[in-house]
Amino acid sequence: MNMLHLLLIGGGEIGSPKSDGSFRPLETLDIDKHFVKSIGKINPHILFIPTATEKLDEERLYEKGFYSLYGKRLGCSIDTLYLLENPSAEKIKSKLLRADAIYIGGGDTAFMLEEWQKHNFSSLLKEVALSGTPIAGLSAGSMCWFEKVVIKNNDKSIFTDGLGLLKGYCIPHFNKKKELFIKEEIAQNTSFIGIDECAAIEIKGVHINTVKSKNDANVYRCRCIDNTLQLKKINVSNNVLSI
């Protein structure tokens, strides 16, 4: 039985502070509220995993923004897993199993996947996902669940292996990236999911729906044939694993 509960967010700011003391906008609130409600618990315990920004965010501003949004505003208890601190396998597993839900942040996708492999984290995360634990992922955290992931290598887009729980691949920030992406060699004659910023695709078992925090944000089934992009908006489907 398929127990997956994934909320894959195409991008958008969560109101994190900047190093100069100002704040980024809060763009994903309606999506975040939906995720917390979908957990089905009062004051759920959420594990935040910011691996994709961990090496650059020395002030841990992303965590502060996440705590402000999900902790103070949405009433969750928050824990954070920093893999660059080299936690033991027992500590990693304990944090994953204790969580009512998990949120995987955006950033450097290639770095994130490399760090996960070092800690055997990909296998553990897949086990937790398949058990039905609700998991939200933004940008890098949304791309990783597919068979393939698009990363940059010497300014060229290439495919690398994802976690493989969903077929194909997805492109987050689609509203900003589609014009450039469809001209790239790897896009040609492929099908994929495009997720705009401030839009998300929710996967619960074999059913999907879309959630958005801006009216003009969407999720699409995409086909790129001879530099021509064919789009179909996703609303409801009965067979998510064929996307």
XYZ file of N, CA and C in Angstrom:
729
model
N 0.845 -1.200 0.000
C 0.000 0.000 0.000
C 0.874 1.241 0.000
N 0.579 2.171 -0.888
C 1.359 3.398 -0.981
C 0.943 4.372 0.117
N 1.881 4.702 1.031
C 1.581 5.562 2.182
C 2.183 6.949 2.044
N 2.741 7.281 0.898
C 3.426 8.564 0.760
C 2.517 9.742 1.080
N 3.076 10.710 1.806
C 2.407 11.996 2.009
C 3.466 13.080 1.823
N 3.562 13.590 0.605
C 4.572 14.579 0.243
C 3.902 15.866 -0.217
N 4.448 16.986 0.213
C 4.019 18.294 -0.278
C 5.225 18.953 -0.914
N 5.245 19.021 -2.240
C 6.404 19.487 -2.988
C 6.157 20.922 -3.456
N 6.936 21.863 -2.909
C 6.722 23.298 -3.103
C 7.741 23.831 -4.103
N 7.255 24.568 -5.086
C 8.127 25.032 -6.161
C 9.040 26.185 -5.804
N 8.873 26.783 -4.640
C 9.712 27.900 -4.225
C 8.870 28.973 -3.567
N 9.538 30.021 -3.139
C 8.873 31.108 -2.436
C 9.537 31.342 -1.088
N 9.534 32.566 -0.645
C 10.203 32.931 0.601
C 9.324 32.612 1.814
N 10.001 32.304 2.939
C 9.278 31.991 4.175
C 9.477 33.073 5.239
N 9.967 34.248 4.826
C 10.109 35.350 5.764
C 11.361 35.319 6.615
N 12.415 34.647 6.143
C 13.652 34.533 6.924
C 14.356 35.884 7.044
N 15.078 36.096 8.155
C 15.854 37.323 8.287
C 17.079 37.305 7.378
N 17.560 38.493 7.014
C 18.803 38.635 6.266
C 19.904 39.078 7.224
N 21.145 38.942 6.775
C 22.281 39.313 7.624
C 22.337 40.804 7.916
N 21.663 41.627 7.088
C 21.661 43.079 7.324
C 20.551 43.522 8.267
N 19.793 42.559 8.797
C 18.738 42.875 9.743
C 17.357 43.012 9.136
N 17.264 43.073 7.816
C 15.964 43.123 7.152
C 15.419 41.701 7.005
N 14.207 41.592 6.464
C 13.565 40.283 6.339
C 13.129 40.026 4.901
N 13.211 38.772 4.515
C 12.650 38.361 3.234
C 11.124 38.321 3.345
N 10.411 38.443 2.232
C 8.941 38.399 2.309
C 8.443 37.012 2.697
N 7.244 36.958 3.224
C 6.585 35.685 3.500
C 5.606 35.417 2.367
N 5.934 34.449 1.510
C 5.167 34.205 0.292
C 4.394 32.892 0.298
N 4.729 31.977 1.190
C 4.183 30.616 1.116
C 3.189 30.303 2.230
N 2.681 31.304 2.931
C 1.919 31.077 4.155
C 0.738 30.128 3.971
N -0.047 30.304 2.930
C -1.214 29.435 2.737
C -0.800 27.976 2.542
N 0.311 27.755 1.867
C 0.831 26.394 1.690
C 1.293 25.833 3.020
N 1.989 26.650 3.800
C 2.493 26.199 5.104
C 1.343 25.873 6.057
N 0.302 26.703 6.053
C -0.873 26.428 6.886
C -1.513 25.100 6.490
N -1.606 24.867 5.178
C -2.188 23.615 4.686
C -1.370 22.420 5.164
N -0.049 22.539 5.101
C 0.798 21.420 5.519
C 0.603 21.110 6.997
N 0.614 22.127 7.839
C 0.446 21.897 9.274
C -0.914 21.259 9.561
N -1.954 21.746 8.906
C -3.284 21.165 9.108
C -3.317 19.709 8.666
N -2.606 19.394 7.588
C -2.636 18.030 7.042
C -1.955 17.013 7.940
N -1.110 17.481 8.859
C -0.420 16.569 9.782
C -1.423 15.912 10.720
N -2.479 16.637 11.058
C -3.558 16.058 11.851
C -3.302 16.004 13.339
N -2.393 16.833 13.834
C -2.089 16.863 15.258
C -2.039 18.302 15.749
N -2.374 18.488 17.025
C -2.232 19.802 17.646
C -0.765 19.993 18.039
N -0.196 21.134 17.716
C 1.221 21.421 18.010
C 2.154 20.292 17.570
N 2.128 19.936 16.285
C 2.971 18.836 15.809
C 4.459 19.149 15.936
N 5.248 18.095 16.074
C 6.707 18.217 16.167
C 7.293 18.052 14.773
N 7.914 19.110 14.248
C 8.436 19.099 12.873
C 9.957 19.136 12.883
N 10.555 18.257 12.110
C 12.007 18.241 11.931
C 12.366 19.030 10.681
N 13.149 20.075 10.854
C 13.596 20.926 9.751
C 14.969 20.457 9.293
N 15.116 20.217 7.975
C 16.372 19.712 7.412
C 16.877 20.711 6.371
N 17.829 21.590 6.737
C 18.311 22.639 5.827
C 19.642 22.301 5.158
N 19.877 21.026 4.850
C 21.178 20.610 4.311
C 21.604 21.438 3.103
N 20.665 21.800 2.245
C 20.995 22.457 0.979
C 21.573 23.862 1.159
N 21.379 24.461 2.331
C 21.957 25.786 2.595
C 22.969 25.746 3.735
N 23.194 24.575 4.285
C 23.941 24.474 5.539
C 25.359 25.020 5.459
N 26.043 24.795 4.346
C 27.452 25.194 4.276
C 27.633 26.704 4.160
N 26.600 27.436 3.739
C 26.711 28.882 3.540
C 26.020 29.700 4.630
N 25.095 29.099 5.321
C 24.257 29.837 6.280
C 24.853 29.754 7.682
N 25.998 30.421 7.875
C 26.695 30.334 9.155
C 25.890 30.947 10.299
N 25.057 31.935 9.994
C 24.232 32.569 11.025
C 22.924 31.818 11.259
N 22.701 30.772 10.500
C 21.507 29.935 10.619
C 20.229 30.760 10.507
N 20.245 31.654 9.517
C 19.109 32.532 9.302
C 17.891 31.774 8.772
N 18.149 30.737 7.992
C 17.056 29.924 7.454
C 16.298 29.253 8.598
N 17.041 28.704 9.559
C 16.404 28.068 10.708
C 15.599 29.097 11.514
N 16.144 30.286 11.682
C 15.433 31.332 12.427
C 14.125 31.689 11.730
N 14.166 31.784 10.394
C 12.941 32.067 9.659
C 11.935 30.935 9.769
N 12.438 29.715 9.715
C 11.548 28.560 9.826
C 10.906 28.504 11.212
N 11.710 28.758 12.239
C 11.178 28.754 13.601
C 10.124 29.850 13.773
N 10.378 31.026 13.202
C 9.424 32.121 13.314
C 8.097 31.765 12.661
N 8.155 31.127 11.488
C 6.940 30.780 10.758
C 6.242 29.560 11.348
N 6.954 28.437 11.416
C 6.316 27.190 11.831
C 6.194 27.069 13.347
N 7.126 27.675 14.079
C 7.057 27.609 15.523
C 6.147 28.661 16.110
N 6.530 29.918 16.001
C 5.776 30.999 16.625
C 4.420 31.229 15.977
N 4.383 31.216 14.644
C 3.142 31.575 13.952
C 2.181 30.405 13.797
N 2.696 29.225 13.485
C 1.837 28.085 13.195
C 1.764 27.075 14.331
N 2.449 27.340 15.436
C 2.247 26.563 16.652
C 2.875 25.184 16.692
N 3.929 24.967 15.933
C 4.615 23.674 15.936
C 5.813 23.710 16.878
N 6.216 22.551 17.377
C 7.513 22.449 18.033
C 8.536 22.061 16.970
N 9.723 22.660 17.053
C 10.701 22.549 15.959
C 11.994 21.913 16.447
N 12.517 21.009 15.651
C 13.871 20.486 15.819
C 14.566 20.637 14.478
N 15.897 20.717 14.491
C 16.662 20.891 13.254
C 17.754 19.841 13.175
N 17.972 19.309 11.994
C 19.040 18.334 11.767
C 20.104 18.961 10.872
N 21.301 19.183 11.438
C 22.442 19.699 10.683
C 23.425 18.554 10.432
N 23.507 18.111 9.196
C 24.369 16.978 8.879
C 25.850 17.342 8.906
N 26.197 18.617 8.674
C 27.603 19.001 8.709
C 28.180 18.957 10.126
N 27.339 18.808 11.118
C 27.805 18.607 12.492
C 28.169 17.148 12.748
N 28.012 16.302 11.716
C 28.340 14.877 11.785
C 27.658 14.164 12.955
N 26.342 14.247 13.009
C 25.626 13.515 14.064
C 25.767 12.010 13.859
N 25.650 11.262 14.925
C 25.732 9.807 14.834
C 24.523 9.260 14.090
N 24.673 8.049 13.581
C 23.561 7.401 12.893
C 22.368 7.247 13.828
N 22.659 6.977 15.106
C 21.590 6.816 16.089
C 20.834 8.121 16.301
N 21.562 9.253 16.338
C 20.923 10.549 16.540
C 20.071 10.931 15.336
N 20.594 10.673 14.138
C 19.832 10.964 12.927
C 18.528 10.178 12.913
N 18.629 8.893 13.179
C 17.439 8.039 13.148
C 16.439 8.453 14.221
N 16.952 8.805 15.396
C 16.083 9.229 16.493
C 15.293 10.478 16.127
N 15.972 11.454 15.519
C 15.300 12.692 15.114
C 14.225 12.409 14.062
N 14.538 11.557 13.097
C 13.578 11.234 12.049
C 12.344 10.531 12.616
N 12.562 9.569 13.505
C 11.458 8.773 14.030
C 10.602 9.553 15.021
N 11.194 10.548 15.682
C 10.457 11.349 16.659
C 9.540 12.366 15.995
N 9.843 12.715 14.757
C 9.117 13.785 14.073
C 7.704 13.362 13.674
N 6.747 14.247 13.921
C 5.400 14.057 13.375
C 5.376 14.397 11.890
N 6.290 15.273 11.479
C 6.391 15.687 10.082
C 7.802 16.220 9.852
N 8.174 16.335 8.579
C 9.522 16.767 8.193
C 9.395 17.850 7.129
N 10.297 18.823 7.195
C 10.353 19.880 6.183
C 11.792 19.967 5.675
N 11.975 19.833 4.354
C 13.296 19.877 3.739
C 13.428 21.180 2.966
N 14.396 22.002 3.354
C 14.550 23.322 2.767
C 15.249 23.317 1.418
N 15.231 24.476 0.780
C 15.848 24.642 -0.528
C 17.295 25.078 -0.441
N 17.931 25.212 -1.615
C 19.329 25.614 -1.683
C 20.076 24.848 -2.758
N 21.280 24.417 -2.437
C 22.178 23.726 -3.370
C 21.813 22.238 -3.408
N 21.096 21.839 -4.453
C 20.592 20.471 -4.536
C 21.714 19.443 -4.617
N 22.730 19.704 -5.433
C 23.830 18.755 -5.599
C 24.556 18.533 -4.275
N 24.835 19.617 -3.566
C 25.491 19.498 -2.261
C 24.631 18.702 -1.287
N 23.346 18.979 -1.274
C 22.427 18.263 -0.391
C 22.469 16.760 -0.642
N 22.376 16.360 -1.895
C 22.371 14.929 -2.219
C 23.701 14.266 -1.870
N 24.799 14.980 -2.077
C 26.114 14.444 -1.721
C 26.220 14.206 -0.216
N 25.776 15.186 0.577
C 25.822 15.035 2.029
C 24.913 13.914 2.501
N 23.765 13.785 1.881
C 22.866 12.703 2.263
C 23.494 11.341 2.018
N 24.208 11.202 0.907
C 24.862 9.929 0.625
C 25.941 9.609 1.658
N 26.673 10.631 2.078
C 27.734 10.416 3.074
C 27.193 9.841 4.379
N 26.010 10.233 4.734
C 25.425 9.834 6.013
C 24.385 8.720 5.873
N 24.306 8.129 4.689
C 23.283 7.117 4.412
C 21.887 7.666 4.698
N 21.754 8.978 4.542
C 20.507 9.646 4.914
C 19.400 9.406 3.900
N 19.757 9.247 2.647
C 18.741 9.025 1.617
C 17.911 7.783 1.919
N 18.586 6.720 2.313
C 17.876 5.472 2.616
C 16.952 5.629 3.815
N 17.449 6.304 4.843
C 16.624 6.525 6.034
C 15.412 7.391 5.719
N 15.631 8.436 4.925
C 14.547 9.348 4.579
C 13.478 8.637 3.754
N 13.903 7.783 2.841
C 12.932 7.037 2.049
C 12.089 6.118 2.932
N 12.718 5.484 3.911
C 11.985 4.614 4.820
C 10.912 5.396 5.574
N 11.288 6.575 6.052
C 10.340 7.403 6.793
C 9.210 7.867 5.886
N 9.544 8.269 4.669
C 8.518 8.710 3.723
C 7.541 7.581 3.410
N 8.058 6.383 3.192
C 7.207 5.245 2.851
C 6.350 4.792 4.022
N 6.728 5.186 5.234
C 5.921 4.848 6.410
C 4.709 5.759 6.549
N 4.680 6.858 5.767
C 3.544 7.761 5.798
C 3.762 9.051 6.549
N 4.954 9.295 7.077
C 5.237 10.557 7.749
C 5.057 11.713 6.768
N 4.271 12.743 7.102
C 4.118 13.883 6.178
C 5.443 14.618 5.995
N 5.793 14.877 4.751
C 7.051 15.551 4.437
C 6.788 16.657 3.431
N 7.232 17.870 3.771
C 7.195 18.989 2.835
C 8.614 19.272 2.363
N 8.747 19.669 1.114
C 10.053 20.025 0.581
C 9.927 21.197 -0.355
N 10.807 22.168 -0.213
C 10.788 23.355 -1.053
C 11.995 23.362 -1.971
N 11.767 23.541 -3.266
C 12.839 23.632 -4.270
C 13.708 22.373 -4.249
N 14.915 22.442 -3.730
C 15.752 21.243 -3.634
C 15.022 20.128 -2.907
N 14.250 20.497 -1.897
C 13.489 19.519 -1.131
C 12.312 18.936 -1.872
N 11.937 19.532 -2.993
C 10.879 18.964 -3.832
C 11.459 18.117 -4.964
N 12.610 18.502 -5.488
C 13.220 17.803 -6.626
C 13.698 16.405 -6.272
N 14.129 16.227 -5.028
C 14.882 15.035 -4.644
C 14.083 13.743 -4.686
N 12.756 13.817 -4.699
C 11.931 12.616 -4.588
C 11.776 11.850 -5.901
N 12.187 12.446 -6.989
C 11.995 11.838 -8.300
C 13.162 10.930 -8.677
N 12.977 10.181 -9.748
C 14.045 9.299 -10.234
C 15.283 10.089 -10.629
N 15.057 11.251 -11.277
C 16.163 12.075 -11.742
C 16.055 13.475 -11.151
N 17.202 14.106 -10.985
C 17.269 15.466 -10.462
C 18.167 16.286 -11.382
N 17.733 17.468 -11.738
C 18.526 18.355 -12.584
C 19.451 19.199 -11.710
N 20.758 19.120 -11.958
C 21.730 19.937 -11.246
C 22.643 20.622 -12.263
N 23.379 21.605 -11.801
C 24.338 22.302 -12.647
C 25.734 21.705 -12.466
N 26.416 21.519 -13.585
C 27.802 21.049 -13.568
C 28.562 21.852 -14.615
N 29.459 22.745 -14.155
C 30.182 23.635 -15.076
C 29.213 24.427 -15.954
N 28.199 24.976 -15.301
C 27.184 25.812 -15.961
C 26.327 25.065 -16.967
N 26.379 23.738 -16.913
C 25.559 22.920 -17.798
C 24.621 22.066 -16.956
N 23.377 21.990 -17.370
C 22.420 21.160 -16.646
C 22.614 19.693 -16.997
N 22.672 18.871 -15.960
C 22.804 17.426 -16.141
C 21.844 16.728 -15.186
N 21.609 15.443 -15.419
C 20.796 14.641 -14.515
C 21.689 13.906 -13.524
N 21.214 13.808 -12.292
C 21.804 12.915 -11.310
C 20.665 12.118 -10.688
N 21.004 11.106 -9.918
C 19.972 10.241 -9.338
C 19.284 10.927 -8.163
N 17.948 10.813 -8.132
C 17.183 11.251 -6.986
C 16.821 10.074 -6.105
N 15.877 10.273 -5.182
C 15.486 9.209 -4.265
C 14.654 8.139 -4.950
N 14.042 8.469 -6.067
C 13.389 7.456 -6.889
C 12.002 7.028 -6.454
N 11.344 7.791 -5.580
C 10.000 7.415 -5.162
C 8.928 7.905 -6.125
N 9.283 8.845 -6.992
C 8.376 9.336 -8.026
C 9.071 9.236 -9.383
N 8.310 8.960 -10.414
C 8.892 8.785 -11.741
C 9.267 10.123 -12.373
N 10.295 10.085 -13.236
C 10.671 11.264 -13.993
C 11.443 12.277 -13.180
N 11.130 13.552 -13.391
C 11.809 14.619 -12.664
C 10.909 15.840 -12.605
N 11.279 16.811 -11.776
C 10.497 18.040 -11.701
C 11.405 19.259 -11.766
N 10.825 20.364 -12.155
C 11.527 21.645 -12.201
C 10.792 22.630 -11.297
N 11.364 22.967 -10.131
C 10.765 24.011 -9.294
C 11.082 25.396 -9.856
N 10.528 26.431 -9.246
C 10.701 27.814 -9.742
C 10.347 27.887 -11.225
N 9.353 27.108 -11.630
C 9.086 26.922 -13.052
C 8.717 28.225 -13.747
N 7.992 29.091 -13.055
C 7.598 30.360 -13.659
C 8.799 31.231 -14.010
N 9.921 31.017 -13.341
C 11.122 31.805 -13.609
C 12.148 31.070 -14.473
N 12.062 29.738 -14.528
C 13.103 28.961 -15.201
C 12.698 28.368 -16.542
N 11.380 28.336 -16.846
C 10.958 27.534 -17.994
C 11.521 28.020 -19.326
N 11.638 29.340 -19.508
C 12.110 29.848 -20.800
C 13.541 29.421 -21.083
N 14.372 29.394 -20.048
C 15.755 28.958 -20.228
C 15.856 27.445 -20.282
N 15.080 26.757 -19.430
C 15.227 25.315 -19.328
C 14.843 24.597 -20.609
N 13.777 25.021 -21.263
C 13.319 24.281 -22.442
C 14.291 24.371 -23.609
N 15.272 25.272 -23.515
C 16.281 25.370 -24.563
C 17.481 24.464 -24.296
N 17.519 23.865 -23.105
C 18.670 23.035 -22.758
C 18.533 21.639 -23.350
N 19.671 21.050 -23.610
C 19.691 19.751 -24.280
C 18.951 18.679 -23.487
N 19.123 18.656 -22.162
C 18.506 17.576 -21.382
C 16.981 17.677 -21.353
N 16.443 18.848 -21.682
C 14.984 19.009 -21.655
C 14.312 18.413 -22.878
N 15.072 18.223 -23.940
C 14.472 17.839 -25.213
C 13.866 16.437 -25.158
N 12.658 16.347 -25.681
C 11.943 15.077 -25.788
C 11.767 14.390 -24.435
N 11.466 15.196 -23.414
C 11.232 14.649 -22.081
C 9.893 15.147 -21.544
N 9.381 14.414 -20.549
C 8.194 14.814 -19.804
C 8.601 15.051 -18.360
N 8.001 16.059 -17.738
C 8.390 16.377 -16.360
C 7.278 17.183 -15.704
N 7.434 17.435 -14.410
C 6.505 18.254 -13.653
C 7.125 19.628 -13.434
N 6.398 20.682 -13.752
C 6.849 22.047 -13.506
C 6.051 22.643 -12.354
N 6.746 23.150 -11.345
C 6.079 23.701 -10.165
C 6.474 25.166 -10.022
N 5.515 26.061 -10.166
C 5.784 27.480 -9.993
C 6.124 27.803 -8.540
N 6.803 28.924 -8.339
C 6.952 29.434 -6.985
C 5.572 29.747 -6.416
N 5.403 29.491 -5.122
C 4.129 29.714 -4.419
C 3.042 28.745 -4.873
N 3.458 27.607 -5.444
C 2.549 26.504 -5.759
C 3.177 25.213 -5.256
N 2.327 24.233 -5.001
C 2.828 22.939 -4.515
C 1.937 21.830 -5.041
N 2.521 20.660 -5.182
C 1.761 19.461 -5.509
C 1.788 18.568 -4.279
N 0.606 18.155 -3.838
C 0.494 17.303 -2.655
C 0.175 15.882 -3.085
N 0.954 14.957 -2.595
C 0.818 13.548 -2.935
C 0.429 12.794 -1.671
N -0.752 12.199 -1.674
C -1.229 11.416 -0.532
C -1.683 10.068 -1.059
N -0.864 9.058 -0.846
C -1.167 7.761 -1.418
C -1.092 7.829 -2.921
N -2.177 7.462 -3.587
C -2.201 7.510 -5.051
C -2.945 8.740 -5.560
N -3.282 9.657 -4.672
C -4.034 10.844 -5.068
C -3.161 12.084 -4.973
N -3.434 13.050 -5.839
C -2.706 14.307 -5.784
C -3.676 15.474 -5.893
N -3.254 16.601 -5.363
C -3.940 17.857 -5.620
C -2.901 18.963 -5.553
N -3.310 20.158 -5.877
C -2.386 21.283 -5.831
C -2.820 22.273 -4.761
N -1.821 22.949 -4.191
C -2.027 23.971 -3.173
C -1.243 25.190 -3.626
N -1.779 26.380 -3.398
C -1.060 27.573 -3.835
C -1.245 28.707 -2.849
N -0.265 29.603 -2.828
C -0.365 30.797 -1.995
C -0.461 32.061 -2.848
N -0.447 31.892 -4.178
C -0.716 32.981 -5.114
C -1.626 32.444 -6.198
N -2.622 33.238 -6.588
C -3.635 32.752 -7.520
C -3.078 32.348 -8.878
N -2.015 33.026 -9.327
C -1.486 32.746 -10.659
C -0.373 31.703 -10.656
N -0.127 31.075 -9.500
C 0.886 30.007 -9.419
C 0.226 28.670 -9.743
N 0.949 27.812 -10.457
C 0.371 26.543 -10.898
C 1.408 25.419 -10.903
N 0.873 24.206 -11.057
C 1.693 23.014 -11.263
C 1.279 22.411 -12.596
N 2.258 21.971 -13.378
C 1.986 21.517 -14.738
C 2.598 20.152 -15.022
N 1.908 19.396 -15.862
C 2.550 18.298 -16.582
C 3.157 18.922 -17.835
N 4.414 18.651 -18.087
C 5.120 19.317 -19.190
C 5.731 18.295 -20.148
N 5.708 18.642 -21.401
C 6.438 17.901 -22.429
C 7.188 18.906 -23.283
N 8.456 18.636 -23.481
C 9.269 19.513 -24.316
C 9.663 18.740 -25.569
N 9.099 19.129 -26.686
C 9.340 18.449 -27.956
C 9.896 19.466 -28.947
N 11.129 19.262 -29.378
C 11.759 20.138 -30.377
C 11.672 21.610 -29.972
N 12.086 21.882 -28.742
C 12.105 23.249 -28.196
C 10.713 23.862 -28.021
N 9.682 23.054 -28.158
C 8.328 23.529 -27.950
C 7.779 22.923 -26.666
N 7.249 23.774 -25.787
C 6.777 23.332 -24.485
C 5.264 23.141 -24.506
N 4.823 21.950 -24.137
C 3.408 21.648 -24.015
C 3.067 21.559 -22.530
N 2.047 22.298 -22.102
C 1.699 22.382 -20.687
C 0.265 21.936 -20.449
N 0.062 21.255 -19.311
C -1.279 20.920 -18.862
C -1.313 21.106 -17.350
N -2.201 21.973 -16.882
C -2.291 22.215 -15.439
C -2.734 20.950 -14.713
N -2.116 20.715 -13.544
C -2.503 19.594 -12.690
C -3.456 20.102 -11.627
N -4.581 19.431 -11.467
C -5.473 19.728 -10.367
C -5.699 18.455 -9.540
N -6.319 17.457 -10.118
C -6.580 16.212 -9.407
C -6.249 15.055 -10.339
N -5.674 13.988 -9.757
C -5.374 12.791 -10.536
C -5.567 11.573 -9.635
N -5.739 10.426 -10.237
C -5.871 9.197 -9.463
C -4.638 8.316 -9.538
N -3.617 8.746 -10.232
C -2.439 7.890 -10.375
C -1.180 8.738 -10.355
N -0.764 9.136 -9.182
C 0.376 10.035 -9.059
C 1.670 9.389 -9.528
N 1.789 8.077 -9.369
C 3.071 7.461 -9.670
C 3.338 7.375 -11.166
N 2.408 7.793 -11.986
C 2.658 7.820 -13.419
C 3.041 9.210 -13.910
N 3.190 10.193 -12.997
C 3.462 11.546 -13.452
C 4.890 11.687 -13.960
